[in-house]
Amino acid sequence: MGLFNSRKTVFVDSDVLIIGGGFGGCGAAYESRYWGRDLKVVIVEKANIERSGAVAQGLYAINCYMGMQWGENQPEDHVRYARNDLMGLVREDLGYDIARHVDSSVHMFEEWGLPIMKDEETGRYKREGKWQIMIHGESYKPIVAEAARKAATKVYNRVMVTHLLMDVTRPNRVAGAVGFSVRDGNFYVFRSKTVIVTAGGASHIFKPHSVGEGMGRTWYAPWSSASAYALPIQVGAKMTQMENRIVLTRFKDGYGPVGAYFLHLKTYTENAYGDNYEATWYQSIKDMVGDYVEHQPVPTCLRNHAFLQEVKAGRGPIRMVTKEAFKDPEKETVGWENFLGMTIGQAVVWASQNIDPKETNPELVMSEPYVMGSHATCSGAWASGPEDYAPADYQWGYNRMMTVEGLFGAGDTIGGTAHKFSSGSFTEGRIAGKAAVKFIKDLGNDQPEVSETEVENLKTTVYQPMENYAIGRNEITAGTVSPSYLLPIQGLQRLEKIMDEYVGGIGSNYLTNEPMLTRGLELLSMLKEDLPHLGAEDLHQLMRAWELQHRVLASECVTQHTMFREETRWPGYYYRADHPKLDDTDWHCFTLSRYDPESGDWAMEKAPVHHIID
Ligand code: SFD
Ligand code: AMP
């Protein structure tokens, strides 16, 4: 009998269970309610949807808006843009599906109270760039969360989901999820006809630049902990493009984003000697990737590559030339407000380091890699496409359903669709919500059932770290090192070190090869052996323990994919030193993985990239 078996078990039944109340989750709740007026729609969120997820701090731009009402862009244009940026490999059916619906989501945000900046002359939304519009977005998340809260039957805040539940009779049919309250410690069993995973992306997979007093600071939210990938992986859902981790140009130390600076303020970069360096690398990039270097705008990874090469050549640091733009008081205001509305830490870093961008051109760095599906990258689950648009081999059921029956996803969770950002993630949530309702309506009385034994076993597993701690702490004489358990922070730092050194992080100049990946996998499997010995002193640390479990499984998936793709598809994101060039003959394809939960083995395969749009 475990120490914590006395904790209360709360059973919740629903039609649609949404895991993660971020942008994808809020969209899923809103649309599920629209199509399923009488259905039970439940959101479960480890934080509080009011301020949870990647948009917690607010944003200053909506990065995916077509502007179809003014004929600015068409969905096809966005597919071409994302395809160019991702070196040819995107799910065009999924991307088109988001692009054709995204404007209506943005219009709803405005209706719900989001202030969108207007161009005084045209009356249209003020453009930051071709796809980006500018907002006063400090309260972006609470505004969108309010709509989701009103749509949902109930929101369970402060409940972290640890595992999905499967049907007792059909092994590939989802039946719900389990988790625990990080406040009162109760165990939650969610039984549901459909599950939509919208649990965000993953930071802290690779060792970050920020250590010591800055520990924990990253560009992508530190609480994006890979549940979006681990939950589906654990039940055998196929994943795609997990090698396509993203590295981003960011302002040094505060990780402030650069989009508003490049696109709206028209600032530019230069090396330490004041030279424009990008053109210097044109020929060497062409030798690596061929004609992809001609793409406009230059793909994000190739811009990164030129930056990294210039620094390696000894002409760093690279700086953003802000001194000219900041002479204009209006631009100066935008420059500061951009951070005050989205990444306050960057403004604080500048203040603390005596950097006034009007007087000093601030340094840029390349971030550590992140795993996500919504920025200039498309890692995530392999999903069925829209019925009216997807090629036959991208369709096996309902839109955005994974390869597990009844299991849907949106936002960072779904692979193959880059450049969806906040608005596209919300829109994809709407698409998934609508499809889940259709699934339920087609289901009739054929409902899934969860196994009581499985639930009981999971309850023991979930609280094990607290038991390990309660028993193991007696062996500590000083400090935090116990012979019997591993603290979540210790496990996290071990994971980050492995990924950094073997799978292409900052410490290895984003470089890896087959022998390094092989060793990385060995070390990851040793880390996995130790995970049953995690120790958690309280409920918060229990959450950290499960976040670590999710990060480790996602990391293993990233490593398997990186091993499988024998080419360097995205120089600037990572390099396979043993296959240093882009290889369209063998690798103009998606990579797919499936984890076998019984054996722990990974099966890898290729899937074709269908070009639907010319
Ligand atoms: O420019 C569990 N993003 C930007 N998008 C824009 O549109 N414009 C910008 O200006 C953007 N910039 C930006 C962005 C993000 C960040 C961090 C910064 C700057 C500093 C990107 C968007 O934010 C992103 O695309 C979407 O938010 C993705 O949506 P989604 O739904 O996939 O993820 P989420 O919003 O993080 O929500 C996830 C939720 O899941 C919860 N959760 N709940 C229960 N159990 C578990 N196990 C859970 N695990 C996670 C989370 O708490 C969260 O609520 S720019 O720099 O790119
Ligand atoms: P970021 O602030 O870097 O996250 O980028 C925000 C948006 O601007 C994304 O849509 C990026 O793809 C785009 N972006 C950032 N930098 C550039 C650039 N130099 N050229 C073109 N697009 C960019």
XYZ file of C-alpha atoms and ligand atoms in Angstrom:
694
model
C 0.000 0.000 0.000
C 1.595 3.278 -1.096
C 1.748 6.295 1.145
C -0.376 8.420 -1.156
C -3.065 5.919 -2.114
C -5.351 7.732 0.278
C -5.573 10.645 -2.137
C -9.045 11.192 -3.516
C -9.772 10.038 -7.057
C -12.013 12.373 -9.023
C -13.799 10.923 -12.061
C -14.809 13.285 -14.867
C -16.805 12.203 -17.922
C -16.844 14.206 -21.124
C -17.482 14.082 -24.834
C -14.531 16.262 -25.771
C -11.519 16.394 -23.460
C -9.042 19.160 -24.278
C -5.592 18.760 -22.750
C -3.932 22.178 -22.453
C -5.828 25.488 -22.510
C -3.377 27.481 -24.613
C -4.126 28.833 -28.071
C -4.937 25.500 -29.692
C -6.966 24.427 -26.653
C -9.011 27.629 -26.506
C -9.818 27.292 -30.216
C -10.828 23.666 -29.708
C -13.159 24.554 -26.820
C -14.787 27.406 -28.720
C -15.518 25.379 -31.841
C -16.520 22.157 -30.068
C -19.210 24.139 -28.296
C -20.334 25.777 -31.554
C -20.931 22.419 -33.273
C -21.803 20.429 -30.176
C -24.261 22.585 -28.256
C -25.334 19.749 -25.939
C -21.933 18.108 -25.540
C -19.749 18.029 -22.467
C -16.582 19.933 -23.342
C -13.853 19.826 -20.699
C -10.508 21.641 -20.617
C -7.761 20.362 -18.336
C -4.835 22.713 -17.817
C -1.748 22.374 -15.631
C -1.636 26.138 -14.960
C -4.609 28.515 -15.240
C -5.929 29.219 -18.717
C -6.190 32.897 -17.842
C -2.403 33.253 -18.259
C -1.140 29.875 -19.416
C 0.934 28.733 -22.361
C 3.337 30.452 -24.716
C 1.181 33.604 -24.892
C 1.099 34.047 -21.105
C 3.144 37.260 -21.174
C 1.252 38.640 -24.151
C 2.321 39.244 -27.755
C 2.843 42.332 -29.884
C 1.971 40.775 -33.231
C -0.292 38.146 -34.738
C 2.063 36.406 -37.118
C -0.443 34.588 -39.301
C -3.105 36.727 -40.942
C -3.922 36.587 -44.655
C -5.962 39.793 -45.040
C -8.271 38.175 -47.582
C -10.951 40.849 -47.008
C -8.594 43.350 -48.633
C -7.095 40.940 -51.156
C -3.715 41.144 -49.405
C -2.855 37.426 -49.527
C -4.537 34.174 -50.428
C -4.188 30.847 -48.560
C -2.144 29.428 -51.448
C 0.415 32.218 -50.946
C 0.859 31.224 -47.326
C 1.421 27.588 -48.264
C 4.142 28.668 -50.703
C 5.697 30.858 -48.019
C 5.791 28.072 -45.407
C 7.031 25.554 -47.974
C 9.876 27.829 -49.033
C 10.860 28.508 -45.461
C 10.874 24.826 -44.507
C 13.097 23.817 -47.456
C 10.214 22.239 -49.340
C 8.745 19.988 -46.673
C 5.305 20.918 -45.326
C 1.886 19.279 -45.267
C 0.287 21.569 -47.814
C -3.200 20.220 -47.108
C -2.999 21.091 -43.404
C -1.371 24.471 -44.019
C -3.973 25.454 -46.606
C -6.745 24.394 -44.250
C -5.472 26.751 -41.532
C -4.775 29.613 -43.933
C -8.286 29.563 -45.383
C -9.846 29.882 -41.906
C -7.338 31.951 -39.941
C -8.702 35.417 -40.791
C -12.063 34.612 -39.216
C -10.295 33.700 -35.955
C -8.501 37.040 -35.900
C -11.773 38.875 -36.527
C -13.259 37.119 -33.503
C -10.283 38.147 -31.352
C -11.018 41.750 -32.280
C -14.718 41.295 -31.500
C -13.765 39.887 -28.078
C -11.797 43.031 -27.279
C -8.256 42.565 -28.596
C -6.921 45.953 -29.763
C -5.474 45.502 -33.251
C -3.471 48.438 -34.582
C -4.853 50.150 -37.671
C -3.164 51.883 -40.553
C -4.546 55.403 -40.329
C -4.550 55.948 -44.087
C -6.087 52.693 -45.287
C -8.090 51.689 -42.200
C -6.702 48.184 -42.577
C -4.846 46.292 -39.862
C -1.365 47.683 -39.478
C 1.144 45.314 -41.010
C 4.421 44.410 -39.369
C 5.290 42.263 -42.374
C 3.542 40.426 -45.190
C 1.925 37.939 -42.792
C 2.156 39.741 -39.452
C -0.241 42.344 -37.991
C 0.438 44.452 -34.912
C -1.597 44.299 -31.709
C -1.665 45.798 -28.240
C -1.455 42.274 -26.944
C -0.525 42.329 -23.276
C -3.985 40.870 -22.530
C -4.194 38.648 -25.641
C -4.333 35.444 -23.576
C -6.978 36.488 -21.013
C -9.179 37.769 -23.849
C -9.022 34.493 -25.753
C -9.268 32.421 -22.561
C -12.497 34.160 -21.605
C -14.161 32.882 -24.772
C -12.902 29.362 -24.073
C -14.041 29.506 -20.466
C -17.529 30.495 -21.576
C -17.589 27.743 -24.188
C -16.366 24.901 -21.983
C -18.646 22.949 -19.679
C -15.860 23.033 -17.116
C -12.209 24.054 -16.950
C -9.980 22.084 -14.585
C -7.118 24.456 -13.843
C -3.981 23.269 -12.024
C -4.381 19.672 -13.135
C -1.424 18.201 -14.976
C -2.143 15.340 -17.359
C 0.484 12.609 -17.191
C -0.919 9.762 -19.333
C -3.628 9.041 -21.867
C -6.044 6.174 -21.247
C -6.881 3.611 -23.905
C -10.048 1.621 -24.509
C -10.179 -1.808 -22.823
C -11.106 -3.709 -25.967
C -9.641 -1.711 -28.862
C -5.916 -1.139 -28.389
C -5.731 1.823 -30.791
C -8.711 3.783 -29.408
C -8.203 6.586 -26.899
C -10.559 6.643 -23.909
C -9.399 9.553 -21.754
C -6.492 10.689 -19.606
C -5.227 10.809 -16.040
C -3.449 13.501 -14.079
C -3.153 15.111 -10.682
C -4.013 18.441 -9.135
C -0.901 20.441 -8.398
C -2.861 22.230 -5.653
C -4.676 19.571 -3.587
C -2.955 16.476 -4.942
C -6.144 14.686 -5.978
C -5.925 12.117 -8.748
C -8.065 12.853 -11.814
C -9.492 10.271 -14.181
C -10.985 11.810 -17.309
C -13.133 9.426 -19.355
C -13.921 10.864 -22.741
C -15.225 9.941 -26.178
C -12.583 12.111 -27.833
C -9.361 13.730 -26.664
C -7.715 16.784 -28.214
C -4.077 17.273 -27.214
C -3.073 20.934 -27.284
C -0.280 20.950 -24.729
C 2.201 23.257 -26.495
C 5.813 22.740 -27.593
C 9.069 22.012 -25.802
C 11.779 24.149 -24.303
C 14.489 22.816 -21.963
C 15.125 19.800 -24.152
C 18.536 21.179 -25.080
C 20.811 23.023 -22.661
C 19.947 26.734 -22.764
C 22.344 29.674 -22.937
C 20.999 30.935 -19.628
C 22.691 29.363 -16.642
C 23.441 30.513 -13.089
C 21.412 33.571 -12.154
C 19.548 33.413 -15.477
C 18.716 29.703 -15.161
C 15.348 28.835 -16.594
C 15.212 31.759 -19.029
C 14.520 30.604 -22.568
C 12.799 32.106 -25.629
C 9.967 29.571 -25.809
C 8.024 29.318 -22.584
C 9.905 27.359 -19.918
C 6.630 25.627 -19.050
C 6.304 24.209 -22.579
C 7.333 20.771 -21.434
C 6.764 18.369 -24.350
C 3.530 16.805 -23.058
C 2.086 17.534 -26.498
C 4.480 14.951 -27.914
C 4.964 12.511 -25.036
C 1.250 11.886 -24.447
C 0.567 10.732 -28.031
C 3.952 8.961 -28.295
C 3.218 6.925 -25.152
C 0.126 5.438 -26.817
C 1.790 4.720 -30.154
C 0.670 7.718 -32.261
C 2.924 8.367 -35.253
C 5.068 11.483 -35.105
C 6.577 13.450 -37.972
C 9.543 15.807 -38.599
C 10.705 15.597 -34.984
C 14.276 16.235 -36.183
C 13.135 19.677 -37.386
C 13.971 21.417 -34.101
C 14.106 25.201 -34.344
C 16.937 27.592 -33.557
C 16.131 31.299 -33.570
C 17.991 34.569 -33.822
C 17.296 36.371 -30.576
C 18.544 39.421 -28.680
C 21.262 38.337 -26.297
C 20.405 37.264 -22.736
C 16.718 38.259 -22.806
C 15.809 36.120 -25.866
C 13.760 39.016 -27.254
C 12.258 38.104 -30.670
C 13.526 39.897 -33.757
C 10.529 39.873 -36.134
C 9.181 43.328 -35.284
C 12.691 44.747 -35.585
C 13.500 43.238 -38.968
C 10.081 43.599 -40.506
C 8.563 46.758 -39.046
C 11.494 48.829 -37.824
C 13.566 47.755 -40.842
C 16.642 47.237 -38.709
C 19.377 44.977 -40.072
C 22.356 42.996 -38.845
C 26.066 43.576 -39.147
C 29.177 41.822 -37.904
C 31.559 43.187 -35.271
C 33.338 45.261 -37.924
C 30.195 46.870 -39.271
C 29.982 44.716 -42.399
C 26.918 43.124 -43.903
C 27.954 39.478 -43.910
C 24.996 37.538 -45.361
C 26.049 37.808 -49.008
C 29.526 36.452 -48.130
C 28.027 33.034 -47.501
C 25.856 32.790 -50.610
C 28.089 30.413 -52.584
C 28.847 28.051 -49.704
C 25.139 27.830 -48.887
C 24.373 27.134 -52.533
C 26.897 24.293 -52.449
C 25.013 22.783 -49.509
C 21.386 23.271 -50.464
C 21.331 24.185 -54.159
C 18.536 26.412 -55.431
C 16.800 26.631 -52.064
C 19.186 29.520 -51.361
C 17.261 31.587 -53.915
C 14.017 31.437 -51.916
C 12.529 34.782 -50.907
C 12.312 35.524 -48.075
C 15.542 33.677 -47.326
C 14.569 30.608 -45.252
C 14.958 31.116 -41.509
C 17.482 28.273 -41.191
C 19.714 29.707 -43.934
C 19.753 33.136 -42.295
C 20.829 31.342 -39.132
C 23.511 29.484 -41.044
C 25.107 32.688 -42.361
C 25.087 34.106 -38.811
C 26.746 31.006 -37.375
C 29.387 30.894 -40.122
C 30.254 34.528 -39.596
C 30.719 33.989 -35.870
C 32.843 30.878 -36.527
C 34.987 32.961 -38.869
C 35.808 35.150 -35.877
C 33.851 38.230 -36.876
C 31.280 38.160 -34.094
C 29.410 39.354 -32.241
C 26.609 39.983 -34.671
C 24.613 43.073 -33.808
C 21.224 44.454 -34.743
C 21.625 47.980 -36.108
C 19.012 49.842 -34.064
C 20.720 53.221 -33.773
C 19.266 54.496 -37.052
C 15.672 53.322 -36.564
C 15.538 54.501 -32.938
C 16.222 58.078 -34.029
C 12.570 58.103 -35.087
C 10.569 58.534 -31.837
C 7.653 56.513 -33.182
C 9.920 53.592 -34.010
C 11.684 53.911 -30.696
C 8.311 53.555 -28.957
C 7.424 50.498 -31.028
C 10.846 48.972 -30.294
C 10.343 49.194 -26.528
C 6.606 48.445 -26.520
C 7.250 45.309 -28.548
C 9.158 43.880 -25.586
C 7.018 45.379 -22.856
C 4.003 43.640 -24.402
C 5.661 40.278 -25.075
C 9.107 39.661 -23.543
C 9.531 42.060 -20.645
C 12.770 40.337 -19.669
C 14.517 41.762 -22.745
C 13.691 45.342 -21.761
C 14.907 44.583 -18.246
C 18.170 43.068 -19.528
C 18.843 46.144 -21.663
C 18.125 48.431 -18.731
C 20.387 46.386 -16.462
C 23.238 46.272 -19.005
C 23.066 49.980 -19.886
C 21.942 49.221 -23.431
C 19.866 51.973 -24.990
C 19.268 50.811 -28.572
C 19.338 54.451 -29.655
C 22.979 54.643 -28.570
C 24.178 51.022 -28.783
C 23.470 48.344 -31.356
C 22.452 45.319 -29.239
C 24.019 41.880 -29.672
C 22.141 38.958 -31.134
C 22.668 35.242 -30.506
C 21.451 31.958 -31.882
C 19.151 30.308 -29.349
C 19.334 26.734 -28.172
C 17.003 24.436 -30.160
C 13.300 24.117 -29.308
C 10.828 21.489 -30.419
C 7.566 22.916 -31.686
C 5.082 22.790 -34.497
C 3.889 26.358 -34.882
C 6.848 28.665 -35.698
C 9.321 28.261 -38.605
C 9.398 24.542 -37.874
C 6.917 21.682 -37.978
C 7.591 18.900 -35.482
C 4.583 17.014 -34.152
C 1.999 14.323 -34.595
C 1.117 12.887 -37.992
C -2.489 13.897 -38.572
C -5.263 13.148 -41.015
C -6.039 16.037 -43.372
C -9.194 17.864 -44.473
C -11.667 15.659 -46.336
C -12.105 18.095 -49.226
C -8.448 18.799 -49.802
C -6.011 16.188 -48.515
C -4.519 13.573 -50.849
C -5.758 10.025 -50.161
C -2.677 8.898 -48.230
C -2.974 11.873 -45.855
C -6.530 10.872 -44.907
C -7.583 8.047 -42.651
C -10.520 9.479 -40.813
C -11.315 12.811 -39.312
C -9.486 16.089 -39.826
C -6.566 16.461 -37.343
C -7.087 12.983 -35.959
C -3.798 11.283 -35.209
C -3.101 7.649 -36.058
C -4.865 6.745 -32.801
C -8.655 6.609 -33.055
C -10.456 9.480 -31.332
C -7.207 11.331 -30.564
C -6.924 14.799 -32.121
C -4.429 17.637 -31.850
C -3.715 21.262 -32.745
C -1.050 23.963 -32.514
C 2.429 22.851 -31.537
C 1.111 19.289 -31.224
C 0.501 18.751 -34.941
C 3.411 18.226 -37.314
C 3.970 19.324 -40.897
C 2.407 22.793 -40.616
C 4.850 25.566 -39.928
C 4.087 29.273 -39.466
C 0.729 28.931 -37.776
C 1.753 30.917 -34.671
C -0.928 32.033 -32.171
C -3.768 32.672 -34.631
C -3.057 29.538 -36.689
C -2.837 27.389 -33.555
C -6.194 28.696 -32.363
C -7.624 28.063 -35.840
C -6.251 24.534 -35.927
C -7.876 23.983 -32.515
C -11.186 25.050 -34.050
C -10.675 22.617 -36.926
C -9.869 19.781 -34.510
C -12.852 20.670 -32.288
C -15.255 20.578 -35.213
C -13.871 17.223 -36.375
C -14.058 15.757 -32.858
C -17.748 16.675 -32.649
C -18.365 14.989 -36.000
C -16.538 11.912 -34.719
C -18.803 11.823 -31.645
C -21.960 12.241 -33.693
C -20.930 9.383 -35.993
C -20.108 7.201 -33.002
C -23.648 6.548 -31.766
C -23.522 4.407 -28.644
C -20.138 2.905 -29.407
C -18.314 4.404 -26.458
C -14.843 3.642 -25.126
C -14.316 2.138 -21.711
C -11.362 2.527 -19.383
C -9.836 -0.284 -17.358
C -10.054 0.060 -13.588
C -6.823 -1.868 -13.162
C -5.013 0.463 -15.555
C -6.306 3.468 -13.631
C -5.180 2.022 -10.291
C -1.739 1.164 -11.676
C -1.344 4.643 -13.084
C -2.316 6.185 -9.768
C 0.555 4.347 -8.100
C 2.952 5.319 -10.903
C 1.975 8.996 -10.883
C 2.683 9.520 -7.157
C 5.765 7.269 -7.028
C 8.213 10.234 -7.013
C 6.635 11.478 -3.750
C 7.033 8.070 -2.179
C 10.626 7.874 -3.378
C 11.300 11.213 -1.745
C 9.512 10.438 1.516
C 11.576 7.300 1.977
C 14.858 8.366 0.361
C 15.278 11.709 2.117
C 16.103 9.868 5.350
C 19.379 8.862 3.754
C 20.520 12.428 3.141
C 23.011 13.790 5.614
C 23.661 17.093 3.834
C 22.791 18.912 0.629
C 20.352 17.519 -1.955
C 22.083 14.367 -3.178
C 20.384 11.168 -2.149
C 21.663 7.691 -2.986
C 18.054 6.642 -3.595
C 16.530 9.270 -5.821
C 17.119 11.849 -8.503
C 15.538 15.287 -8.206
C 13.705 16.630 -11.304
C 16.238 19.467 -11.751
C 19.106 16.977 -11.662
C 17.394 14.816 -14.279
C 16.609 17.864 -16.407
C 20.196 19.059 -16.425
C 21.385 15.588 -17.326
C 18.910 15.476 -20.219
C 19.912 18.932 -21.469
C 23.584 17.976 -21.370
C 23.030 14.797 -23.374
C 20.952 16.564 -26.001
C 23.364 19.493 -26.155
C 26.488 17.417 -26.571
C 25.222 14.596 -28.779
C 22.116 15.748 -30.648
C 23.198 19.160 -31.930
C 22.816 21.835 -29.267
C 24.771 25.046 -28.720
C 27.657 23.204 -27.044
C 28.402 21.188 -30.170
C 27.779 24.046 -32.619
C 24.496 22.387 -33.626
C 26.511 19.538 -35.074
C 25.955 15.812 -34.781
C 26.619 12.541 -36.634
C 25.655 8.899 -36.418
C 28.199 7.899 -33.745
C 27.211 10.896 -31.599
C 23.522 10.109 -31.981
C 24.156 6.462 -31.115
C 25.924 7.482 -27.938
C 23.199 10.018 -27.211
C 20.587 7.271 -27.423
C 22.619 5.057 -25.088
C 22.846 7.833 -22.534
C 19.148 8.621 -22.893
C 18.285 4.985 -22.235
C 20.420 5.097 -19.065
C 18.597 8.242 -18.003
C 15.293 6.474 -18.640
C 16.411 3.618 -16.394
C 16.793 6.146 -13.576
C 13.467 7.901 -14.040
C 11.455 5.489 -11.848
C 13.725 6.787 -9.056
C 12.721 10.441 -9.412
C 12.016 12.072 -6.080
C 9.462 14.866 -5.527
C 9.267 16.724 -2.245
C 5.907 18.367 -2.986
C 3.209 18.592 -5.639
C 5.075 21.256 -7.571
C 8.088 18.981 -7.814
C 5.772 16.144 -8.815
C 4.750 18.265 -11.783
C 8.435 18.866 -12.543
C 9.002 15.111 -12.391
C 6.312 14.403 -14.976
C 7.428 17.277 -17.156
C 10.853 15.664 -17.160
C 9.381 12.279 -18.098
C 7.638 13.931 -21.039
C 10.738 15.826 -22.110
C 12.860 12.677 -22.060
C 10.469 10.706 -24.250
C 10.180 13.594 -26.711
C 13.990 13.913 -26.742
C 14.363 10.258 -27.584
C 11.966 10.799 -30.474
C 13.950 13.835 -31.689
C 17.152 11.788 -31.563
C 15.641 8.845 -33.451
C 14.405 11.176 -36.182
C 17.736 12.983 -36.407
C 19.434 9.615 -36.849
C 16.952 8.498 -39.506
C 17.206 11.548 -41.782
C 20.626 11.103 -43.353
C 21.076 14.605 -44.706
C 21.470 18.199 -43.566
C 18.091 19.545 -44.591
C 18.040 22.724 -42.508
C 21.575 24.073 -42.038
C 21.347 26.635 -39.255
C 18.968 24.410 -37.289
C 21.381 21.450 -37.089
C 24.040 19.698 -39.106
C 24.509 15.992 -39.769
C 28.290 16.244 -40.246
C 28.338 12.793 -41.855
C 25.712 13.901 -44.418
C 26.536 17.593 -44.828
C 24.283 18.420 -47.786
C 20.610 18.658 -48.609
C 19.645 15.527 -50.547
C 16.390 15.864 -52.478
C 16.822 12.521 -54.230
C 16.486 10.471 -51.060
C 15.058 12.858 -48.493
C 12.391 15.019 -50.112
C 10.012 13.249 -47.752
C 8.547 13.345 -44.266
C 10.082 11.198 -41.551
C 7.630 9.250 -39.420
C 8.195 7.394 -36.171
C 6.110 5.081 -34.044
C 7.057 4.143 -30.515
C 5.986 0.719 -29.333
C 4.842 1.216 -25.749
C 5.256 -2.515 -25.003
C 8.798 -3.039 -26.269
C 10.086 0.549 -26.130
C 11.301 0.191 -29.740
C 10.971 2.878 -32.412
C 9.907 2.091 -35.999
C 10.908 4.689 -38.589
C 9.534 5.218 -42.087
C 9.330 7.805 -44.848
C 6.111 9.396 -46.121
C 5.754 11.274 -49.405
C 5.535 15.062 -49.592
C 2.639 15.871 -51.924
C 2.850 19.234 -53.606
C -0.738 20.304 -54.115
C -0.100 23.975 -54.849
C 2.132 25.009 -57.767
O 7.252 36.384 -32.836
C -0.706 21.200 -20.086
N 4.454 33.054 -30.551
C 3.965 34.029 -31.420
N 2.812 33.941 -32.118
C 2.272 35.024 -32.762
O 1.192 34.910 -33.387
N 2.919 36.238 -32.735
C 4.113 36.412 -32.079
O 4.628 37.519 -32.002
C 4.724 35.238 -31.523
N 6.007 35.307 -30.881
C 6.126 34.599 -29.690
C 5.409 33.385 -29.548
C 5.628 32.615 -28.390
C 6.512 33.087 -27.392
C 6.742 32.251 -26.175
C 7.171 34.326 -27.543
C 6.974 35.064 -28.690
C 8.070 34.857 -26.474
C 4.021 31.657 -30.774
C 2.662 31.280 -30.174
O 2.624 31.665 -28.840
C 2.445 29.775 -30.306
O 2.513 29.463 -31.676
C 1.110 29.268 -29.754
O 0.914 29.707 -28.439
C 1.035 27.741 -29.774
O -0.225 27.338 -29.282
P -0.401 25.904 -28.519
O -1.819 25.805 -28.106
O 0.176 24.826 -29.322
O 0.557 26.058 -27.207
P 0.358 26.992 -25.908
O -0.335 28.237 -26.256
O 1.708 27.111 -25.280
O -0.613 26.136 -24.942
C -0.247 24.905 -24.365
C -1.034 24.742 -23.062
O -0.934 23.408 -22.573
C -0.735 23.437 -21.162
N -0.108 22.171 -20.807
N -1.901 21.163 -19.464
C -2.226 20.024 -18.807
N -1.393 18.927 -18.720
C -0.171 18.954 -19.327
N 0.640 17.888 -19.249
C 0.203 20.118 -20.032
N 1.339 20.478 -20.725
C 1.112 21.713 -21.201
C 0.138 24.670 -20.971
O 0.148 25.138 -19.648
C -0.509 25.651 -21.951
O -1.578 26.350 -21.388
S 7.348 35.305 -31.934
O 8.554 35.380 -31.129
O 7.259 34.026 -32.570
P 10.385 36.233 -34.658
O 10.150 37.534 -33.984
O 11.821 35.994 -35.041
O 9.808 35.071 -33.923
O 9.601 36.295 -36.021
C 8.293 36.792 -36.113
C 7.850 36.692 -37.548
O 8.708 37.428 -38.393
C 7.872 35.279 -38.082
O 6.784 35.170 -38.951
C 9.199 35.192 -38.787
O 9.215 34.200 -39.781
C 9.320 36.601 -39.372
N 10.717 37.059 -39.536
C 11.616 37.268 -38.555
N 12.780 37.715 -39.061
C 12.611 37.803 -40.391
C 13.454 38.204 -41.488
N 14.708 38.620 -41.296
N 12.941 38.141 -42.725
C 11.672 37.716 -42.933
N 10.838 37.328 -41.958
C 11.290 37.369 -40.700
